[in-house]
Amino acid sequence: ILSYATSRLAAPEIVPSSSDDWVLAQARNLQMALYQHSVDEGMEAKVRAAVLNLVTRKRAFIKLRFDPNENFNGDVVSEVVDP
């Protein structure tokens, strides 16, 4: 609901296991990759639809599944499920 109310996607946060520079850089890169994947998937519209379902039907689901036909090696695809 917060990402819908603020009209921004929630940014993932990765906590590094140590304070080593390499570990910090890898955590930052993973955060950016996860955020970019959600932007590419169009998660803003999907979260908006899920929040609408939550308000009107009191439940909302976003289902993650692996689609082998998406991209060259397949990809994780998110779908809004009708409750």
GROMACS .gro file of C-alpha atoms in nm:
model
   83
    1ILE     CA    1   0.000   0.000   0.000
    2LEU     CA    2   0.289   0.233   0.076
    3SER     CA    3   0.429   0.209  -0.277
    4TYR     CA    4   0.084   0.287  -0.419
    5ALA     CA    5   0.027   0.581  -0.184
    6THR     CA    6   0.365   0.735  -0.259
    7SER     CA    7   0.340   0.647  -0.631
    8ARG     CA    8   0.688   0.491  -0.618
    9LEU     CA    9   0.795   0.131  -0.614
   10ALA     CA   10   0.934   0.004  -0.287
   11ALA     CA   11   1.309  -0.028  -0.325
   12PRO     CA   12   1.458  -0.359  -0.210
   13GLU     CA   13   1.716  -0.342   0.065
   14ILE     CA   14   1.998  -0.594   0.086
   15VAL     CA   15   2.193  -0.609   0.412
   16PRO     CA   16   2.557  -0.699   0.346
   17SER     CA   17   2.714  -0.971   0.560
   18SER     CA   18   3.030  -0.770   0.628
   19SER     CA   19   3.173  -0.423   0.580
   20ASP     CA   20   3.417  -0.533   0.309
   21ASP     CA   21   3.412  -0.304   0.003
   22TRP     CA   22   3.347  -0.594  -0.236
   23VAL     CA   23   3.050  -0.716  -0.029
   24LEU     CA   24   2.904  -0.364  -0.008
   25ALA     CA   25   2.937  -0.320  -0.385
   26GLN     CA   26   2.770  -0.657  -0.453
   27ALA     CA   27   2.480  -0.573  -0.219
   28ARG     CA   28   2.433  -0.236  -0.390
   29ASN     CA   29   2.444  -0.398  -0.736
   30LEU     CA   30   2.188  -0.661  -0.633
   31GLN     CA   31   1.958  -0.388  -0.498
   32MET     CA   32   1.978  -0.198  -0.826
   33ALA     CA   33   1.920  -0.515  -1.031
   34LEU     CA   34   1.611  -0.612  -0.829
   35TYR     CA   35   1.467  -0.262  -0.858
   36GLN     CA   36   1.531  -0.249  -1.234
   37HIS     CA   37   1.364  -0.589  -1.278
   38SER     CA   38   1.053  -0.463  -1.100
   39VAL     CA   39   1.049  -0.153  -1.322
   40ASP     CA   40   1.087  -0.367  -1.635
   41GLU     CA   41   0.803  -0.595  -1.520
   42GLY     CA   42   0.566  -0.301  -1.480
   43MET     CA   43   0.518  -0.364  -1.110
   44GLU     CA   44   0.374  -0.016  -1.053
   45ALA     CA   45   0.057  -0.104  -1.245
   46LYS     CA   46   0.043  -0.449  -1.085
   47VAL     CA   47   0.073  -0.305  -0.734
   48ARG     CA   48  -0.200  -0.053  -0.821
   49ALA     CA   49  -0.430  -0.337  -0.931
   50ALA     CA   50  -0.348  -0.539  -0.619
   51VAL     CA   51  -0.423  -0.242  -0.392
   52LEU     CA   52  -0.754  -0.191  -0.571
   53ASN     CA   53  -0.837  -0.557  -0.506
   54LEU     CA   54  -0.731  -0.515  -0.144
   55VAL     CA   55  -0.958  -0.217  -0.092
   56THR     CA   56  -1.262  -0.355  -0.275
   57ARG     CA   57  -1.234  -0.729  -0.204
   58LYS     CA   58  -1.031  -0.731   0.120
   59ARG     CA   59  -0.758  -0.951  -0.031
   60ALA     CA   60  -0.489  -0.917  -0.295
   61PHE     CA   61  -0.229  -1.148  -0.445
   62ILE     CA   62   0.070  -1.100  -0.670
   63LYS     CA   63   0.192  -1.438  -0.792
   64LEU     CA   64   0.550  -1.497  -0.901
   65ARG     CA   65   0.620  -1.775  -1.150
   66PHE     CA   66   0.902  -1.880  -1.379
   67ASP     CA   67   0.823  -1.847  -1.749
   68PRO     CA   68   1.070  -2.040  -1.968
   69ASN     CA   69   0.946  -1.855  -2.279
   70GLU     CA   70   1.034  -1.511  -2.141
   71ASN     CA   71   1.376  -1.389  -2.262
   72PHE     CA   72   1.651  -1.625  -2.374
   73ASN     CA   73   1.685  -1.836  -2.057
   74GLY     CA   74   1.344  -1.767  -1.905
   75ASP     CA   75   1.252  -1.514  -1.639
   76VAL     CA   76   1.047  -1.467  -1.325
   77VAL     CA   77   0.712  -1.310  -1.416
   78SER     CA   78   0.467  -1.152  -1.174
   79GLU     CA   79   0.090  -1.164  -1.219
   80VAL     CA   80  -0.198  -1.008  -1.032
   81VAL     CA   81  -0.433  -1.289  -0.930
   82ASP     CA   82  -0.804  -1.222  -0.921
   83PRO     CA   83  -0.905  -1.307  -0.561
   0.00000   0.00000   0.00000
